[in-house]
């Protein structure tokens, strides 16, 4: 974002971003002229009813012969992270959604353990889900762009990381189905996500309750029982676990290799229980047990050599993007407070210890953001990004929590109470180094 844009007042920025959104080609693809205009007029105040789809049955309605894949953008020889006009518009719009919708509702979502149905519906109206689904299946994705996904995650997390994770869980599964689902799987599970009402909720379940858990060392296993595959094991910290209509579960295949399997939530043998955690409470974290669950005939996602590694790398990069957004929120929240808070007759920002602390926030945040976008860029170009992703993850694990801790320190006693959001950001950022899966770029 340019310095000129930064100096604009919030109302002016919102009008600018949403006006551009209402008149953009992307809005035409999303068919969102009406919702965008309504958001511009009413300040993001709109309500929708929610429908519980726990008993949903997924059936392929058409006999497709080929699956749909999101095309990749043209390969570039130069390393350039300058966003395109469409990416800039998406980023500004998501930034405004975070400010208008997510942050004002963060406390209520944390208390309820999930975003409100109205908030989820409005986020999907503005394309959070549609941009993860190819145009050929009724979505709005013309190109598969991890960089665009990183910008979306970053700006939504600037409002609240817990809500952002909850909102991005289903789009992440949509990306998996786009990249690795066959025609029958896309028709049965991905196409219903484009419905205006009663769109399914989905979760990617990878993490397990074991010390030193590694995503390649899976305790959840699939066995062959005659002509049926059966899944057994326990997944923890599953986002939207109690509300999901189906899961994509990482498990060891009968041959011993890691794989991904589609499991309907209504299948017999599944037990779900809430798993309250230190942070990400708005994400509805749950423990999901699979007790010899019989899988569908089309349950197996088509992973090739190295694809599972790429998925894990994409997930870790997504958590880095979420950390960037939340770290930015901490920095942006601390600067005006330090300039206004008086101690010993002057603002506390006049103290070098405070000024240097805020400066370090900006330095480490900018370094993490650059590393994250570099990793996302290599993923977008189809290059090996494992090194770049691990560098970004290491920076996030080391510095994101420190940024949050410094934010609490700057606020002093105020940082310890729930009246200010820094304590929530501190708890949420702890998840950056712990979570596996759930969200993807």
Tab-separated table of C-alpha atoms in Angstrom:
chain	number	residue	atom	x	y	z
A	1	UNK	CA	0.000	0.000	0.000
A	2	UNK	CA	1.373	3.449	-0.867
A	3	UNK	CA	2.218	6.201	1.643
A	4	UNK	CA	-0.596	8.261	0.187
A	5	UNK	CA	-3.075	5.479	0.900
A	6	UNK	CA	-1.745	5.109	4.436
A	7	UNK	CA	-2.404	8.795	5.119
A	8	UNK	CA	-6.038	8.538	4.064
A	9	UNK	CA	-8.589	8.496	6.873
A	10	UNK	CA	-10.267	5.103	7.465
A	11	UNK	CA	-13.616	6.191	6.015
A	12	UNK	CA	-11.971	7.502	2.866
A	13	UNK	CA	-9.922	4.336	2.516
A	14	UNK	CA	-13.011	2.196	2.942
A	15	UNK	CA	-14.977	4.122	0.360
A	16	UNK	CA	-12.045	3.967	-2.047
A	17	UNK	CA	-11.482	0.233	-1.594
A	18	UNK	CA	-15.126	-0.761	-1.772
A	19	UNK	CA	-15.868	1.562	-4.672
A	20	UNK	CA	-13.037	-0.031	-6.621
A	21	UNK	CA	-14.349	-3.446	-5.599
A	22	UNK	CA	-17.904	-2.643	-6.722
A	23	UNK	CA	-16.722	-1.606	-10.174
A	24	UNK	CA	-13.960	-4.145	-10.732
A	25	UNK	CA	-13.903	-7.070	-13.188
A	26	UNK	CA	-13.455	-9.423	-10.218
A	27	UNK	CA	-16.799	-8.252	-8.833
A	28	UNK	CA	-18.380	-9.093	-12.154
A	29	UNK	CA	-16.946	-12.632	-11.994
A	30	UNK	CA	-18.192	-12.993	-8.431
A	31	UNK	CA	-21.583	-11.492	-9.341
A	32	UNK	CA	-21.257	-9.206	-6.336
A	33	UNK	CA	-22.399	-5.819	-7.611
A	34	UNK	CA	-25.414	-6.016	-5.320
A	35	UNK	CA	-23.605	-7.118	-2.150
A	36	UNK	CA	-20.724	-4.711	-2.756
A	37	UNK	CA	-23.105	-1.796	-3.141
A	38	UNK	CA	-25.002	-2.869	-0.051
A	39	UNK	CA	-21.774	-3.049	1.910
A	40	UNK	CA	-20.794	0.396	0.715
A	41	UNK	CA	-24.176	1.839	1.700
A	42	UNK	CA	-24.688	0.177	5.038
A	43	UNK	CA	-21.152	-0.187	6.379
A	44	UNK	CA	-21.113	-3.973	6.241
A	45	UNK	CA	-24.349	-4.471	8.196
A	46	UNK	CA	-26.313	-7.299	6.652
A	47	UNK	CA	-27.888	-10.470	8.016
A	48	UNK	CA	-28.364	-13.951	6.723
A	49	UNK	CA	-29.941	-17.084	8.125
A	50	UNK	CA	-27.823	-20.137	8.784
A	51	UNK	CA	-28.657	-23.693	7.860
A	52	UNK	CA	-27.073	-26.648	9.664
A	53	UNK	CA	-25.796	-29.206	7.176
A	54	UNK	CA	-24.609	-31.905	9.600
A	55	UNK	CA	-26.728	-34.526	7.880
A	56	UNK	CA	-25.696	-33.519	4.363
A	57	UNK	CA	-25.175	-36.241	1.812
A	58	UNK	CA	-22.664	-35.539	-0.928
A	59	UNK	CA	-23.562	-37.014	-4.301
A	60	UNK	CA	-22.108	-36.419	-7.725
A	61	UNK	CA	-24.885	-34.876	-9.809
A	62	UNK	CA	-23.132	-35.043	-13.158
A	63	UNK	CA	-20.991	-37.584	-14.936
A	64	UNK	CA	-17.894	-35.479	-15.520
A	65	UNK	CA	-15.009	-37.034	-17.390
A	66	UNK	CA	-12.291	-34.586	-16.340
A	67	UNK	CA	-11.502	-32.489	-13.304
A	68	UNK	CA	-11.005	-28.722	-13.218
A	69	UNK	CA	-7.667	-27.222	-12.234
A	70	UNK	CA	-6.773	-23.606	-11.550
A	71	UNK	CA	-4.184	-22.415	-14.072
A	72	UNK	CA	-0.919	-20.911	-12.866
A	73	UNK	CA	0.136	-17.390	-13.844
A	74	UNK	CA	2.857	-17.024	-16.499
A	75	UNK	CA	6.351	-17.722	-15.220
A	76	UNK	CA	8.423	-14.624	-14.500
A	77	UNK	CA	12.204	-14.520	-14.674
A	78	UNK	CA	12.445	-11.621	-12.218
A	79	UNK	CA	11.627	-11.861	-8.517
A	80	UNK	CA	8.903	-9.225	-8.226
A	81	UNK	CA	6.413	-9.067	-5.351
A	82	UNK	CA	4.648	-5.950	-6.592
A	83	UNK	CA	0.944	-6.868	-6.433
A	84	UNK	CA	-1.126	-6.674	-9.583
A	85	UNK	CA	-4.031	-4.251	-9.748
A	86	UNK	CA	-6.436	-7.082	-8.927
A	87	UNK	CA	-4.321	-8.264	-6.005
A	88	UNK	CA	-4.088	-4.716	-4.681
A	89	UNK	CA	-7.855	-4.341	-4.909
A	90	UNK	CA	-8.411	-7.683	-3.153
A	91	UNK	CA	-5.957	-6.740	-0.399
A	92	UNK	CA	-7.616	-3.369	0.202
A	93	UNK	CA	-11.056	-4.951	0.259
A	94	UNK	CA	-10.012	-7.666	2.714
A	95	UNK	CA	-8.349	-5.021	4.866
A	96	UNK	CA	-11.632	-3.146	5.029
A	97	UNK	CA	-13.586	-6.338	5.739
A	98	UNK	CA	-11.184	-7.052	8.604
A	99	UNK	CA	-11.662	-3.570	10.033
A	100	UNK	CA	-15.432	-3.400	9.564
A	101	UNK	CA	-16.437	-6.996	10.275
A	102	UNK	CA	-13.759	-9.061	11.975
A	103	UNK	CA	-12.259	-6.798	14.614
A	104	UNK	CA	-15.571	-5.462	16.013
A	105	UNK	CA	-16.834	-9.053	16.324
A	106	UNK	CA	-13.633	-10.647	17.629
A	107	UNK	CA	-14.594	-10.779	21.301
A	108	UNK	CA	-18.044	-12.194	20.564
A	109	UNK	CA	-16.594	-14.825	18.215
A	110	UNK	CA	-14.015	-15.864	20.797
A	111	UNK	CA	-16.692	-16.208	23.474
A	112	UNK	CA	-18.957	-18.205	21.155
A	113	UNK	CA	-16.137	-20.357	19.773
A	114	UNK	CA	-17.044	-19.448	16.185
A	115	UNK	CA	-17.863	-16.441	14.004
A	116	UNK	CA	-21.530	-15.601	13.746
A	117	UNK	CA	-23.444	-17.064	10.763
A	118	UNK	CA	-24.089	-13.494	9.586
A	119	UNK	CA	-20.367	-12.703	9.527
A	120	UNK	CA	-19.543	-15.931	7.691
A	121	UNK	CA	-22.270	-15.296	5.134
A	122	UNK	CA	-21.061	-11.776	4.429
A	123	UNK	CA	-17.438	-12.873	4.102
A	124	UNK	CA	-18.484	-15.474	1.540
A	125	UNK	CA	-20.635	-12.890	-0.249
A	126	UNK	CA	-17.463	-10.847	-0.703
A	127	UNK	CA	-15.665	-13.767	-2.310
A	128	UNK	CA	-13.518	-15.342	0.432
A	129	UNK	CA	-14.757	-18.794	-0.617
A	130	UNK	CA	-15.436	-18.119	-4.297
A	131	UNK	CA	-11.838	-17.061	-4.963
A	132	UNK	CA	-10.718	-20.593	-4.025
A	133	UNK	CA	-12.997	-22.284	-6.586
A	134	UNK	CA	-12.310	-22.355	-10.366
A	135	UNK	CA	-14.596	-20.408	-12.666
A	136	UNK	CA	-15.473	-23.662	-14.456
A	137	UNK	CA	-17.151	-24.864	-11.247
A	138	UNK	CA	-18.985	-21.621	-10.592
A	139	UNK	CA	-16.317	-19.873	-8.524
A	140	UNK	CA	-14.177	-16.837	-9.267
A	141	UNK	CA	-10.622	-18.248	-9.457
A	142	UNK	CA	-9.123	-17.678	-12.880
A	143	UNK	CA	-5.541	-18.441	-11.784
A	144	UNK	CA	-4.194	-20.494	-8.876
A	145	UNK	CA	-2.219	-17.862	-6.948
A	146	UNK	CA	-0.643	-18.619	-3.535
A	147	UNK	CA	0.522	-14.983	-3.404
A	148	UNK	CA	-3.086	-13.771	-3.622
A	149	UNK	CA	-4.059	-16.309	-0.945
A	150	UNK	CA	-1.251	-15.004	1.266
A	151	UNK	CA	-2.503	-11.434	0.883
A	152	UNK	CA	-6.044	-12.519	1.773
A	153	UNK	CA	-4.859	-14.396	4.875
A	154	UNK	CA	-2.622	-11.533	5.973
A	155	UNK	CA	-5.282	-8.853	5.736
A	156	UNK	CA	-8.031	-10.932	7.322
A	157	UNK	CA	-5.727	-11.762	10.232
A	158	UNK	CA	-5.157	-8.042	10.720
A	159	UNK	CA	-8.739	-8.034	11.975
A	160	UNK	CA	-8.582	-11.232	14.025
A	161	UNK	CA	-6.552	-14.392	13.528
A	162	UNK	CA	-9.114	-16.743	15.064
A	163	UNK	CA	-11.937	-15.579	12.807
A	164	UNK	CA	-9.610	-15.509	9.800
A	165	UNK	CA	-8.625	-19.142	10.366
A	166	UNK	CA	-12.278	-20.142	10.674
A	167	UNK	CA	-13.241	-18.294	7.486
A	168	UNK	CA	-10.295	-19.706	5.512
A	169	UNK	CA	-10.712	-23.357	6.546
A	170	UNK	CA	-13.338	-24.221	3.922
A	171	UNK	CA	-11.596	-22.276	1.098
A	172	UNK	CA	-8.405	-24.196	1.939
A	173	UNK	CA	-10.204	-27.501	1.421
A	174	UNK	CA	-11.591	-26.058	-1.818
A	175	UNK	CA	-8.018	-25.406	-2.964
A	176	UNK	CA	-7.112	-29.024	-2.187
A	177	UNK	CA	-10.060	-30.314	-4.194
A	178	UNK	CA	-9.127	-27.974	-7.033
A	179	UNK	CA	-5.516	-29.132	-7.120
A	180	UNK	CA	-5.918	-32.851	-6.386
A	181	UNK	CA	-9.591	-33.828	-6.652
A	182	UNK	CA	-10.926	-35.865	-9.535
A	183	UNK	CA	-14.068	-34.973	-11.449
A	184	UNK	CA	-16.406	-36.967	-9.191
A	185	UNK	CA	-14.904	-35.461	-6.030
A	186	UNK	CA	-15.109	-31.939	-7.379
A	187	UNK	CA	-18.694	-32.442	-8.468
A	188	UNK	CA	-19.779	-33.944	-5.142
A	189	UNK	CA	-17.837	-31.762	-2.702
A	190	UNK	CA	-16.528	-28.650	-4.456
A	191	UNK	CA	-19.454	-27.638	-6.660
A	192	UNK	CA	-21.904	-27.349	-3.687
A	193	UNK	CA	-19.634	-24.688	-2.171
A	194	UNK	CA	-20.801	-22.264	-4.853
A	195	UNK	CA	-24.394	-22.434	-3.611
A	196	UNK	CA	-25.816	-19.135	-2.402
A	197	UNK	CA	-27.313	-20.890	0.622
A	198	UNK	CA	-26.460	-24.037	2.553
A	199	UNK	CA	-22.879	-24.177	1.302
A	200	UNK	CA	-20.974	-26.939	3.133
A	201	UNK	CA	-18.285	-26.302	5.733
A	202	UNK	CA	-15.083	-28.333	5.527
A	203	UNK	CA	-11.900	-28.829	7.554
A	204	UNK	CA	-8.380	-30.039	6.813
A	205	UNK	CA	-7.307	-32.316	9.699
A	206	UNK	CA	-3.573	-33.028	9.996
A	207	UNK	CA	-2.409	-32.344	13.586
A	208	UNK	CA	-2.337	-35.202	16.104
A	209	UNK	CA	-1.924	-35.279	19.878
A	210	UNK	CA	1.623	-36.551	20.153
A	211	UNK	CA	4.833	-35.068	21.445
A	212	UNK	CA	7.063	-33.864	18.608
A	213	UNK	CA	4.333	-34.558	16.076
A	214	UNK	CA	5.533	-34.447	12.479
A	215	UNK	CA	3.044	-34.405	9.578
A	216	UNK	CA	4.911	-37.243	7.838
A	217	UNK	CA	4.742	-39.503	10.895
A	218	UNK	CA	0.999	-40.081	11.072
A	219	UNK	CA	-0.699	-42.185	13.709
A	220	UNK	CA	-4.023	-42.009	11.860
A	221	UNK	CA	-4.162	-44.954	9.493
A	222	UNK	CA	-6.246	-46.380	6.677
A	223	UNK	CA	-6.595	-50.135	6.258
A	224	UNK	CA	-8.047	-52.250	3.496
A	225	UNK	CA	-11.099	-54.278	4.512
A	226	UNK	CA	-12.128	-56.251	1.453
A	227	UNK	CA	-13.227	-53.634	-1.035
A	228	UNK	CA	-13.613	-50.903	1.607
A	229	UNK	CA	-11.076	-48.512	3.109
A	230	UNK	CA	-11.432	-47.899	6.847
A	231	UNK	CA	-9.961	-44.956	8.777
A	232	UNK	CA	-8.905	-44.989	12.435
A	233	UNK	CA	-7.147	-42.394	14.556
A	234	UNK	CA	-7.561	-39.080	16.336
A	235	UNK	CA	-6.997	-35.554	15.041
A	236	UNK	CA	-6.650	-32.555	17.320
A	237	UNK	CA	-7.028	-28.793	16.888
A	238	UNK	CA	-9.380	-29.314	13.940
A	239	UNK	CA	-10.744	-25.921	12.856
A	240	UNK	CA	-14.564	-25.770	12.756
A	241	UNK	CA	-14.500	-29.431	13.760
A	242	UNK	CA	-17.973	-29.556	15.278
A	243	UNK	CA	-19.540	-27.615	12.389
A	244	UNK	CA	-17.915	-29.286	9.409
A	245	UNK	CA	-19.926	-31.286	6.897
A	246	UNK	CA	-16.833	-33.173	5.768
A	247	UNK	CA	-13.137	-33.442	6.553
A	248	UNK	CA	-10.025	-33.945	4.504
A	249	UNK	CA	-7.907	-36.129	6.789
A	250	UNK	CA	-4.191	-36.835	6.570
A	251	UNK	CA	-3.569	-40.522	7.262
A	252	UNK	CA	-1.109	-43.262	6.471
A	253	UNK	CA	-2.281	-45.347	3.526
A	254	UNK	CA	-2.329	-49.170	3.533
A	255	UNK	CA	0.954	-48.977	1.605
A	256	UNK	CA	2.494	-46.798	4.345
A	257	UNK	CA	2.692	-43.430	2.566
A	258	UNK	CA	0.952	-40.257	3.807
A	259	UNK	CA	-2.306	-39.529	1.990
A	260	UNK	CA	-5.410	-37.363	2.154
A	261	UNK	CA	-8.906	-38.817	2.473
A	262	UNK	CA	-12.355	-37.230	2.266
A	263	UNK	CA	-14.550	-38.210	5.221
A	264	UNK	CA	-18.172	-37.158	5.601
A	265	UNK	CA	-19.022	-35.882	9.083
A	266	UNK	CA	-22.237	-37.929	9.122
A	267	UNK	CA	-20.382	-41.232	8.661
A	268	UNK	CA	-20.758	-43.721	11.557
A	269	UNK	CA	-17.783	-43.982	13.911
A	270	UNK	CA	-16.901	-40.274	14.183
A	271	UNK	CA	-16.816	-38.542	17.562
A	272	UNK	CA	-16.264	-34.787	17.863
A	273	UNK	CA	-15.620	-32.872	21.058
A	274	UNK	CA	-14.647	-29.274	21.707
A	275	UNK	CA	-10.965	-28.702	22.421
A	276	UNK	CA	-10.613	-25.233	23.964
A	277	UNK	CA	-7.121	-23.887	23.513
A	278	UNK	CA	-5.012	-20.977	24.691
A	279	UNK	CA	-5.613	-19.081	21.455
A	280	UNK	CA	-7.614	-19.277	18.231
A	281	UNK	CA	-10.758	-19.714	20.288
A	282	UNK	CA	-12.892	-18.202	17.534
A	283	UNK	CA	-11.762	-20.985	15.191
A	284	UNK	CA	-13.875	-23.643	16.925
A	285	UNK	CA	-10.989	-26.049	17.600
A	286	UNK	CA	-12.082	-29.650	18.154
A	287	UNK	CA	-10.777	-33.140	18.712
A	288	UNK	CA	-12.110	-35.608	16.117
A	289	UNK	CA	-11.896	-39.373	16.636
A	290	UNK	CA	-12.304	-41.803	13.750
A	291	UNK	CA	-13.168	-45.320	14.891
A	292	UNK	CA	-12.877	-47.699	11.945
A	293	UNK	CA	-14.826	-45.309	9.698
A	294	UNK	CA	-15.796	-46.739	6.321
A	295	UNK	CA	-14.720	-44.375	3.531
A	296	UNK	CA	-16.472	-43.566	0.271
A	297	UNK	CA	-15.330	-45.201	-2.929
A	298	UNK	CA	-14.033	-41.807	-4.119
A	299	UNK	CA	-12.457	-40.774	-0.791
A	300	UNK	CA	-8.796	-40.755	-1.859
A	301	UNK	CA	-7.292	-37.531	-3.222
A	302	UNK	CA	-4.940	-38.050	-6.149
A	303	UNK	CA	-1.514	-37.104	-4.784
A	304	UNK	CA	1.582	-37.530	-6.892
A	305	UNK	CA	5.197	-37.737	-5.809
A	306	UNK	CA	6.082	-34.708	-3.693
A	307	UNK	CA	2.504	-33.388	-3.537
A	308	UNK	CA	2.084	-34.091	0.179
A	309	UNK	CA	5.293	-32.166	0.901
A	310	UNK	CA	3.952	-29.269	-1.178
A	311	UNK	CA	0.680	-29.265	0.780
A	312	UNK	CA	2.503	-29.142	4.125
A	313	UNK	CA	4.691	-26.319	2.819
A	314	UNK	CA	1.620	-24.414	1.609
A	315	UNK	CA	-0.039	-24.801	5.012
A	316	UNK	CA	3.028	-23.584	6.898
A	317	UNK	CA	3.328	-20.594	4.572
A	318	UNK	CA	-0.343	-19.801	5.233
A	319	UNK	CA	0.281	-19.710	8.979
A	320	UNK	CA	3.186	-17.347	8.347
A	321	UNK	CA	0.851	-15.055	6.387
A	322	UNK	CA	-1.637	-15.108	9.262
A	323	UNK	CA	1.199	-14.268	11.658
A	324	UNK	CA	2.207	-11.307	9.486
A	325	UNK	CA	-1.311	-9.891	9.631
A	326	UNK	CA	-1.624	-10.280	13.398
A	327	UNK	CA	1.875	-8.915	14.029
A	328	UNK	CA	0.946	-5.915	11.894
A	329	UNK	CA	-2.153	-5.415	14.041
A	330	UNK	CA	-0.006	-5.417	17.193
A	331	UNK	CA	2.393	-2.859	15.757
A	332	UNK	CA	-0.364	-0.618	14.411
A	333	UNK	CA	-2.195	-0.749	17.740
A	334	UNK	CA	0.876	0.042	19.856
A	335	UNK	CA	2.098	3.113	17.967
A	336	UNK	CA	-0.821	5.474	18.730
A	337	UNK	CA	-1.058	4.145	22.299
A	338	UNK	CA	2.643	4.846	22.917
A	339	UNK	CA	2.258	8.350	21.482
A	340	UNK	CA	-0.780	9.139	23.625
A	341	UNK	CA	0.044	7.373	26.908
A	342	UNK	CA	1.611	9.830	29.338
A	343	UNK	CA	4.172	8.883	31.996
A	344	UNK	CA	6.334	11.296	33.949
A	345	UNK	CA	4.892	14.185	31.973
A	346	UNK	CA	5.595	12.926	28.445
A	347	UNK	CA	4.455	10.208	26.015
A	348	UNK	CA	6.023	6.832	26.710
A	349	UNK	CA	7.179	6.752	23.066
A	350	UNK	CA	9.770	9.361	24.074
A	351	UNK	CA	11.509	6.666	26.113
A	352	UNK	CA	14.171	4.911	24.057
A	353	UNK	CA	13.274	1.493	25.450
A	354	UNK	CA	9.710	1.841	24.122
A	355	UNK	CA	10.730	3.464	20.841
A	356	UNK	CA	13.303	0.750	20.128
A	357	UNK	CA	10.772	-1.940	21.022
A	358	UNK	CA	8.297	-0.614	18.465
A	359	UNK	CA	11.061	-0.204	15.894
A	360	UNK	CA	12.027	-3.850	16.372
A	361	UNK	CA	8.390	-4.825	15.868
A	362	UNK	CA	8.450	-3.162	12.481
A	363	UNK	CA	11.816	-4.641	11.494
A	364	UNK	CA	10.909	-8.232	12.363
A	365	UNK	CA	7.419	-7.921	10.881
A	366	UNK	CA	8.780	-6.620	7.570
A	367	UNK	CA	11.381	-9.397	7.437
A	368	UNK	CA	8.741	-12.048	8.112
A	369	UNK	CA	6.433	-10.589	5.467
A	370	UNK	CA	9.151	-10.574	2.816
A	371	UNK	CA	10.135	-14.168	3.613
A	372	UNK	CA	6.492	-15.273	3.498
A	373	UNK	CA	5.777	-13.626	0.151
A	374	UNK	CA	8.984	-15.061	-1.273
A	375	UNK	CA	7.880	-18.541	-0.236
A	376	UNK	CA	4.401	-17.938	-1.684
A	377	UNK	CA	5.956	-16.694	-4.940
A	378	UNK	CA	7.986	-19.891	-5.342
A	379	UNK	CA	4.887	-21.976	-4.631
A	380	UNK	CA	3.049	-19.992	-7.285
A	381	UNK	CA	5.747	-20.612	-9.870
A	382	UNK	CA	5.757	-24.340	-9.108
A	383	UNK	CA	9.306	-24.210	-7.754
A	384	UNK	CA	10.680	-26.113	-4.763
A	385	UNK	CA	9.765	-23.839	-1.854
A	386	UNK	CA	10.591	-26.048	1.153
A	387	UNK	CA	13.652	-24.007	2.120
A	388	UNK	CA	11.892	-20.652	1.784
A	389	UNK	CA	8.841	-21.889	3.696
A	390	UNK	CA	10.977	-23.199	6.543
A	391	UNK	CA	12.874	-19.905	6.743
A	392	UNK	CA	9.579	-18.013	6.993
A	393	UNK	CA	8.231	-20.463	9.583
A	394	UNK	CA	11.404	-20.105	11.668
A	395	UNK	CA	11.105	-16.323	11.591
A	396	UNK	CA	7.444	-16.553	12.557
A	397	UNK	CA	8.163	-18.926	15.440
A	398	UNK	CA	10.970	-16.738	16.767
A	399	UNK	CA	9.647	-13.249	16.233
A	400	UNK	CA	5.841	-13.258	15.970
A	401	UNK	CA	5.447	-14.216	19.613
A	402	UNK	CA	8.101	-11.654	20.582
A	403	UNK	CA	6.179	-8.938	18.757
A	404	UNK	CA	3.039	-9.933	20.659
A	405	UNK	CA	4.906	-10.087	23.967
A	406	UNK	CA	6.366	-6.627	23.384
A	407	UNK	CA	2.880	-5.356	22.595
A	408	UNK	CA	1.610	-6.615	25.942
A	409	UNK	CA	4.656	-5.053	27.629
A	410	UNK	CA	4.042	-1.651	26.056
A	411	UNK	CA	0.479	-1.671	27.349
A	412	UNK	CA	1.651	-2.632	30.813
A	413	UNK	CA	-1.236	-3.635	33.066
A	414	UNK	CA	-3.667	-2.788	30.267
A	415	UNK	CA	-2.042	-5.483	28.156
A	416	UNK	CA	-3.034	-8.129	30.695
A	417	UNK	CA	-6.777	-7.462	30.622
A	418	UNK	CA	-9.329	-8.260	27.935
A	419	UNK	CA	-10.312	-4.625	27.533
A	420	UNK	CA	-7.512	-4.377	24.983
A	421	UNK	CA	-6.960	-6.900	22.157
A	422	UNK	CA	-3.193	-7.302	22.594
A	423	UNK	CA	-3.654	-10.157	25.072
A	424	UNK	CA	-5.771	-12.018	22.523
A	425	UNK	CA	-3.210	-11.435	19.774
A	426	UNK	CA	-0.505	-12.720	22.131
A	427	UNK	CA	-2.444	-15.960	22.659
A	428	UNK	CA	-3.300	-16.364	18.973
A	429	UNK	CA	0.249	-15.858	17.721
A	430	UNK	CA	1.450	-18.722	19.909
A	431	UNK	CA	-0.282	-21.056	17.437
A	432	UNK	CA	2.018	-20.062	14.571
A	433	UNK	CA	4.748	-22.538	15.520
A	434	UNK	CA	2.348	-25.302	16.604
A	435	UNK	CA	-0.390	-25.701	14.002
A	436	UNK	CA	-0.101	-28.000	10.995
A	437	UNK	CA	-2.600	-27.828	8.156
A	438	UNK	CA	-6.046	-26.232	8.586
A	439	UNK	CA	-5.289	-23.405	6.109
A	440	UNK	CA	-3.493	-23.334	2.769
A	441	UNK	CA	-2.168	-20.843	0.226
